[in-house]
Amino acid sequence: MIKKCLFPAAGYGTRFLPATKAMPKEMLPVVNKPLIQYGVEEALDAGLTEISIVTGRGKRALEDHFDISYELENQIKGTDKEKYLVGIRKLLDECSFSYTRQTEMKGLGHAILTGRPLIGDEPFAVVLADDLCVNLEGDGVLTQMVKLYKQYRCTIVAIQEVDPQETNKYGVIAGDLIGDDLYRVRNMVEKPKPEDAPSNLAIIGRYILTPDIFKLIEETEPGKGGEIQITDALMKQAQDGCVIAYKFKGTRFDCGGAEGYIEATNFCFEHFYKTGKAY
Ligand code: UTP
């Protein structure tokens, strides 16, 4: 039912400079796979096969990654190195990839609006690839969210409890508990100071959005630094009772910064690489 997954990947990645000066943040390897590949694998697991990526200047490596490299294929054909390409080949076989460019980096809301021609008028998922999400116990985070969407048919945002001192890094929600780990969102604040935060439930980089979000983003005035925040548009949906926040099962690593990136690397090395599940 939901087939499309949008990856906003046009940001500058300033927290990871100078590594991200000429290389997309989304191509940073976590052990042996770039961040974005983990995201696309999670999307495919959830049945989302139409992958749309919002890129920008200096991001061509993303397109090359999701394409055949004939020289490489030719070189390793018939050797035992072929196993390294099994995972990426599966993605190329089972998913389609389309791209559009955000020419001015005017924030996540603006990046999502830039993806509108690729999405059209249907519900879709959004993955911020620098949030790496894993669940060793069962369904991936997007799979959990797609199941919820089938039940509630409204926008779903993934949340996690964060240290109350860190609310100023996130969009933070206030809501009414309506089920296990489920809140109907009443209010949302973008990057509140700890003393102003309505809770410590922070939105992370997984969303399922209904297509009316595009019009709401269009109507959103740019905020700090001229950026159009997605939180403002979500807030308008929430006022109509149409946003559910879901405390997902699993772990999320903030790979946009060094600490989370190193944690993710250690985790993936231990649980995927050493156990032979890394390809
Ligand atoms: P971030 O807030 O992580 O920004 O964006 P960033 O620029 O990538 O990284 P820092 O903070 O400077 O280190 C969240 C997501 O939204 C995308 C980013 O690529 C990232 O996946 N984004 C952000 C865009 O696509 N366009 C934008 O204008 C802003």
CSV table of C-alpha atoms and ligand atoms in Angstrom, one decimal:
chain,number,residue,atom,x,y,z
A,1,MET,CA,0.0,0.0,0.0
A,2,ILE,CA,2.8,2.4,0.8
A,3,LYS,CA,5.4,1.9,-1.9
A,4,LYS,CA,7.5,5.1,-1.8
A,5,CYS,CA,10.3,6.1,0.5
A,6,LEU,CA,11.9,9.5,0.4
A,7,PHE,CA,15.5,10.1,1.5
A,8,PRO,CA,16.3,13.8,2.0
A,9,ALA,CA,20.1,13.7,1.5
A,10,ALA,CA,21.0,17.2,0.5
A,11,GLY,CA,22.2,18.6,3.8
A,12,TYR,CA,25.7,19.8,4.3
A,13,GLY,CA,26.6,17.5,7.1
A,14,THR,CA,28.6,20.2,8.9
A,15,ARG,CA,29.0,18.2,12.1
A,16,PHE,CA,31.1,15.8,10.1
A,17,LEU,CA,33.5,18.2,8.4
A,18,PRO,CA,36.0,17.9,6.9
A,19,ALA,CA,34.9,14.3,5.9
A,20,THR,CA,31.8,15.7,4.3
A,21,LYS,CA,33.4,18.5,2.4
A,22,ALA,CA,33.5,16.6,-0.9
A,23,MET,CA,31.6,13.4,0.1
A,24,PRO,CA,28.0,13.1,1.0
A,25,LYS,CA,27.4,12.4,4.7
A,26,GLU,CA,25.1,9.5,3.6
A,27,MET,CA,28.0,7.7,2.0
A,28,LEU,CA,30.0,7.5,5.3
A,29,PRO,CA,30.7,3.8,5.8
A,30,VAL,CA,29.5,2.1,9.0
A,31,VAL,CA,31.9,-0.8,8.9
A,32,ASN,CA,31.6,-1.8,5.2
A,33,LYS,CA,28.3,-0.2,4.1
A,34,PRO,CA,27.4,3.4,3.5
A,35,LEU,CA,24.8,4.8,5.9
A,36,ILE,CA,22.2,5.2,3.1
A,37,GLN,CA,22.4,1.5,2.2
A,38,TYR,CA,21.3,0.6,5.7
A,39,GLY,CA,18.3,2.9,5.2
A,40,VAL,CA,17.3,1.5,1.8
A,41,GLU,CA,17.6,-2.0,3.2
A,42,GLU,CA,15.2,-1.1,6.0
A,43,ALA,CA,12.8,0.4,3.5
A,44,LEU,CA,12.9,-2.7,1.3
A,45,ASP,CA,12.3,-4.9,4.3
A,46,ALA,CA,9.1,-2.8,4.9
A,47,GLY,CA,7.9,-3.4,1.4
A,48,LEU,CA,8.9,0.1,0.1
A,49,THR,CA,10.5,-0.5,-3.3
A,50,GLU,CA,10.3,3.0,-4.9
A,51,ILE,CA,13.2,4.9,-3.5
A,52,SER,CA,13.3,8.6,-4.1
A,53,ILE,CA,16.4,10.6,-3.0
A,54,VAL,CA,16.7,14.3,-2.7
A,55,THR,CA,20.3,15.2,-3.5
A,56,GLY,CA,22.3,18.4,-4.0
A,57,ARG,CA,25.6,19.6,-5.2
A,58,GLY,CA,28.5,17.2,-4.5
A,59,LYS,CA,26.2,14.2,-4.0
A,60,ARG,CA,26.7,12.2,-7.2
A,61,ALA,CA,28.4,9.3,-5.3
A,62,LEU,CA,24.8,8.5,-4.1
A,63,GLU,CA,23.6,7.8,-7.6
A,64,ASP,CA,26.7,5.9,-8.5
A,65,HIS,CA,26.3,3.7,-5.5
A,66,PHE,CA,22.8,2.6,-6.5
A,67,ASP,CA,23.9,1.6,-10.0
A,68,ILE,CA,25.8,-1.2,-11.7
A,69,SER,CA,29.5,-0.7,-11.9
A,70,TYR,CA,30.3,-2.8,-15.1
A,71,GLU,CA,34.0,-2.7,-14.7
A,72,LEU,CA,33.8,-3.9,-11.1
A,73,GLU,CA,31.2,-6.6,-12.0
A,74,ASN,CA,33.5,-7.8,-14.8
A,75,GLN,CA,36.5,-7.9,-12.6
A,76,ILE,CA,35.1,-10.0,-9.8
A,77,LYS,CA,32.7,-12.2,-11.8
A,78,GLY,CA,33.2,-15.8,-10.9
A,79,THR,CA,35.5,-15.0,-7.9
A,80,ASP,CA,34.7,-15.4,-4.2
A,81,LYS,CA,34.6,-11.6,-4.0
A,82,GLU,CA,31.1,-11.7,-5.6
A,83,LYS,CA,29.6,-12.2,-2.2
A,84,TYR,CA,30.5,-8.6,-1.2
A,85,LEU,CA,28.0,-7.4,-3.8
A,86,VAL,CA,25.1,-9.6,-2.9
A,87,GLY,CA,23.3,-7.1,-0.7
A,88,ILE,CA,23.6,-4.1,-3.1
A,89,ARG,CA,22.6,-6.2,-6.1
A,90,LYS,CA,19.4,-7.2,-4.3
A,91,LEU,CA,18.6,-3.6,-3.8
A,92,LEU,CA,19.2,-2.8,-7.5
A,93,ASP,CA,17.0,-5.8,-8.5
A,94,GLU,CA,14.1,-5.1,-6.2
A,95,CYS,CA,14.0,-1.3,-5.9
A,96,SER,CA,13.7,1.6,-8.3
A,97,PHE,CA,15.7,4.7,-7.7
A,98,SER,CA,14.8,8.3,-8.6
A,99,TYR,CA,16.5,11.5,-7.8
A,100,THR,CA,15.8,15.2,-7.6
A,101,ARG,CA,18.0,18.0,-6.5
A,102,GLN,CA,17.4,20.6,-3.8
A,103,THR,CA,19.2,23.6,-5.2
A,104,GLU,CA,19.1,25.7,-2.0
A,105,MET,CA,19.5,23.9,1.4
A,106,LYS,CA,16.5,25.5,3.1
A,107,GLY,CA,15.8,22.8,5.7
A,108,LEU,CA,14.2,19.4,6.0
A,109,GLY,CA,10.7,20.7,5.3
A,110,HIS,CA,11.9,22.3,2.1
A,111,ALA,CA,13.8,19.1,1.1
A,112,ILE,CA,10.6,17.0,1.6
A,113,LEU,CA,8.7,19.5,-0.5
A,114,THR,CA,11.4,19.2,-3.2
A,115,GLY,CA,10.6,15.5,-3.4
A,116,ARG,CA,7.0,16.1,-4.1
A,117,PRO,CA,7.2,15.5,-7.9
A,118,LEU,CA,8.7,12.0,-7.2
A,119,ILE,CA,6.0,11.2,-4.6
A,120,GLY,CA,2.8,12.5,-6.0
A,121,ASP,CA,-0.5,12.2,-4.1
A,122,GLU,CA,0.1,9.2,-1.9
A,123,PRO,CA,1.3,8.4,1.6
A,124,PHE,CA,5.0,7.9,1.8
A,125,ALA,CA,7.8,7.1,4.2
A,126,VAL,CA,10.7,9.5,5.0
A,127,VAL,CA,14.1,8.2,6.2
A,128,LEU,CA,16.9,10.4,7.4
A,129,ALA,CA,19.8,8.1,6.6
A,130,ASP,CA,22.1,9.6,9.3
A,131,ASP,CA,19.8,8.1,11.9
A,132,LEU,CA,20.7,4.4,11.7
A,133,CYS,CA,17.9,2.2,13.2
A,134,VAL,CA,18.2,-1.4,14.0
A,135,ASN,CA,16.1,-3.9,15.8
A,136,LEU,CA,17.7,-7.3,16.5
A,137,GLU,CA,14.5,-8.6,18.1
A,138,GLY,CA,12.1,-8.5,15.1
A,139,ASP,CA,10.7,-6.1,12.6
A,140,GLY,CA,12.7,-3.1,11.5
A,141,VAL,CA,11.5,0.4,12.5
A,142,LEU,CA,9.9,1.2,9.1
A,143,THR,CA,8.1,-2.1,9.1
A,144,GLN,CA,6.7,-1.4,12.5
A,145,MET,CA,5.5,2.0,11.3
A,146,VAL,CA,3.9,0.7,8.0
A,147,LYS,CA,1.9,-1.7,10.1
A,148,LEU,CA,0.7,1.2,12.3
A,149,TYR,CA,-0.2,3.2,9.2
A,150,LYS,CA,-2.4,0.4,7.9
A,151,GLN,CA,-4.3,0.6,11.2
A,152,TYR,CA,-4.5,4.4,11.7
A,153,ARG,CA,-4.2,5.9,8.2
A,154,CYS,CA,-2.6,9.0,9.4
A,155,THR,CA,0.9,10.5,9.8
A,156,ILE,CA,3.2,8.5,12.0
A,157,VAL,CA,6.4,9.9,13.5
A,158,ALA,CA,9.0,7.7,15.3
A,159,ILE,CA,10.0,9.0,18.8
A,160,GLN,CA,12.4,8.0,21.5
A,161,GLU,CA,13.0,9.1,25.0
A,162,VAL,CA,16.0,11.3,25.2
A,163,ASP,CA,18.0,12.8,28.0
A,164,PRO,CA,16.0,15.9,29.2
A,165,GLN,CA,19.1,18.0,28.8
A,166,GLU,CA,19.2,17.2,25.1
A,167,THR,CA,15.8,18.3,23.9
A,168,ASN,CA,17.3,21.2,22.1
A,169,LYS,CA,18.6,18.9,19.4
A,170,TYR,CA,15.2,17.5,18.4
A,171,GLY,CA,11.6,18.2,17.6
A,172,VAL,CA,9.8,17.3,20.9
A,173,ILE,CA,6.1,16.2,21.2
A,174,ALA,CA,3.4,16.4,23.8
A,175,GLY,CA,0.6,13.9,23.4
A,176,ASP,CA,-2.0,11.6,24.9
A,177,LEU,CA,-1.2,8.0,25.3
A,178,ILE,CA,-3.6,6.0,23.1
A,179,GLY,CA,-2.0,2.5,23.2
A,180,ASP,CA,1.2,0.7,23.9
A,181,ASP,CA,4.0,3.1,23.0
A,182,LEU,CA,1.5,5.2,21.0
A,183,TYR,CA,0.6,8.9,21.5
A,184,ARG,CA,-1.8,11.1,19.7
A,185,VAL,CA,0.2,14.3,19.2
A,186,ARG,CA,-1.2,17.5,20.7
A,187,ASN,CA,1.8,19.7,20.5
A,188,MET,CA,5.3,19.8,19.0
A,189,VAL,CA,8.2,22.1,19.6
A,190,GLU,CA,11.3,22.4,17.5
A,191,LYS,CA,14.5,22.2,19.5
A,192,PRO,CA,13.2,23.5,22.8
A,193,LYS,CA,15.5,24.4,25.7
A,194,PRO,CA,15.1,21.7,28.4
A,195,GLU,CA,13.0,24.1,30.6
A,196,ASP,CA,10.6,24.7,27.7
A,197,ALA,CA,10.3,21.2,26.5
A,198,PRO,CA,6.8,19.6,26.8
A,199,SER,CA,8.3,16.1,27.3
A,200,ASN,CA,11.5,14.2,26.6
A,201,LEU,CA,9.9,12.4,23.7
A,202,ALA,CA,12.0,13.3,20.7
A,203,ILE,CA,11.2,12.8,17.0
A,204,ILE,CA,13.9,10.9,15.1
A,205,GLY,CA,14.5,10.3,11.4
A,206,ARG,CA,11.6,8.0,10.5
A,207,TYR,CA,8.2,9.3,9.3
A,208,ILE,CA,5.2,8.1,7.4
A,209,LEU,CA,3.5,11.2,6.0
A,210,THR,CA,0.1,11.6,4.3
A,211,PRO,CA,0.4,13.7,1.1
A,212,ASP,CA,-1.6,16.7,2.5
A,213,ILE,CA,1.8,17.5,4.2
A,214,PHE,CA,3.0,19.1,1.0
A,215,LYS,CA,0.4,21.8,1.0
A,216,LEU,CA,1.1,22.4,4.7
A,217,ILE,CA,4.8,22.8,4.1
A,218,GLU,CA,4.1,25.2,1.3
A,219,GLU,CA,2.1,27.3,3.7
A,220,THR,CA,4.9,27.2,6.3
A,221,GLU,CA,6.9,30.4,6.8
A,222,PRO,CA,10.7,29.9,7.0
A,223,GLY,CA,12.0,30.0,10.5
A,224,LYS,CA,15.5,30.4,12.0
A,225,GLY,CA,18.2,30.7,9.3
A,226,GLY,CA,15.5,30.8,6.6
A,227,GLU,CA,14.9,27.1,7.0
A,228,ILE,CA,11.5,25.5,6.5
A,229,GLN,CA,11.0,23.0,9.4
A,230,ILE,CA,9.0,19.9,9.0
A,231,THR,CA,7.9,20.2,12.6
A,232,ASP,CA,5.8,23.3,11.8
A,233,ALA,CA,3.8,21.5,9.0
A,234,LEU,CA,3.4,18.4,11.3
A,235,MET,CA,2.1,20.7,14.0
A,236,LYS,CA,-0.8,21.8,11.7
A,237,GLN,CA,-1.6,18.1,10.9
A,238,ALA,CA,-1.5,17.4,14.7
A,239,GLN,CA,-4.0,20.1,15.4
A,240,ASP,CA,-6.5,18.0,13.4
A,241,GLY,CA,-5.7,15.0,15.4
A,242,CYS,CA,-3.9,13.3,12.5
A,243,VAL,CA,-0.4,12.7,13.9
A,244,ILE,CA,0.6,9.7,15.9
A,245,ALA,CA,3.9,9.4,17.6
A,246,TYR,CA,5.3,5.9,18.1
A,247,LYS,CA,8.0,4.8,20.5
A,248,PHE,CA,9.6,2.2,18.3
A,249,LYS,CA,11.2,-1.0,19.2
A,250,GLY,CA,14.9,-1.1,18.5
A,251,THR,CA,18.0,1.2,18.7
A,252,ARG,CA,18.8,4.4,16.9
A,253,PHE,CA,22.2,5.7,16.4
A,254,ASP,CA,22.7,9.4,15.5
A,255,CYS,CA,25.4,9.0,12.9
A,256,GLY,CA,25.3,12.7,12.0
A,257,GLY,CA,27.9,13.2,14.8
A,258,ALA,CA,31.1,11.3,15.8
A,259,GLU,CA,29.8,9.7,19.0
A,260,GLY,CA,26.7,8.0,17.5
A,261,TYR,CA,28.7,7.1,14.5
A,262,ILE,CA,31.3,5.3,16.5
A,263,GLU,CA,28.6,3.5,18.6
A,264,ALA,CA,26.9,2.4,15.4
A,265,THR,CA,30.2,1.2,13.9
A,266,ASN,CA,30.9,-0.9,17.0
A,267,PHE,CA,27.4,-2.3,17.1
A,268,CYS,CA,27.4,-3.2,13.4
A,269,PHE,CA,30.8,-4.8,13.6
A,270,GLU,CA,29.7,-6.9,16.5
A,271,HIS,CA,26.2,-7.9,15.3
A,272,PHE,CA,26.5,-7.9,11.5
A,273,TYR,CA,30.1,-8.0,10.3
A,274,LYS,CA,31.5,-10.6,12.7
A,275,THR,CA,28.4,-12.8,12.3
A,276,GLY,CA,28.6,-12.8,8.5
A,277,LYS,CA,25.5,-10.7,8.0
A,278,ALA,CA,27.2,-7.6,6.6
A,279,TYR,CA,26.7,-8.2,2.9
B,1,UTP,P1,20.5,17.7,9.5
B,1,UTP,O1,19.8,18.6,10.5
B,1,UTP,O2,21.2,16.5,10.0
B,1,UTP,O3,21.5,18.6,8.7
B,1,UTP,O4,19.4,17.3,8.4
B,1,UTP,P2,22.8,18.3,7.9
B,1,UTP,O5,23.0,19.5,7.1
B,1,UTP,O6,22.7,17.1,7.1
B,1,UTP,O7,23.9,18.0,9.0
B,1,UTP,P3,24.6,19.0,10.0
B,1,UTP,O8,23.6,19.3,11.1
B,1,UTP,O9,25.0,20.2,9.2
B,1,UTP,O10,25.8,18.2,10.5
B,1,UTP,C1,18.6,16.2,8.6
B,1,UTP,C2,18.4,15.5,7.3
B,1,UTP,O11,17.7,16.4,6.3
B,1,UTP,C3,18.5,16.5,5.2
B,1,UTP,C4,19.9,16.1,5.5
B,1,UTP,O12,20.6,15.6,4.4
B,1,UTP,C5,19.7,15.1,6.6
B,1,UTP,O13,19.4,13.8,6.0
B,1,UTP,N1,18.4,17.9,4.7
B,1,UTP,C6,18.6,19.0,5.6
B,1,UTP,C7,18.2,18.2,3.4
B,1,UTP,O14,18.1,17.3,2.6
B,1,UTP,N2,18.1,19.5,3.0
B,1,UTP,C8,18.3,20.5,3.8
B,1,UTP,O15,18.2,21.7,3.4
B,1,UTP,C9,18.5,20.2,5.2
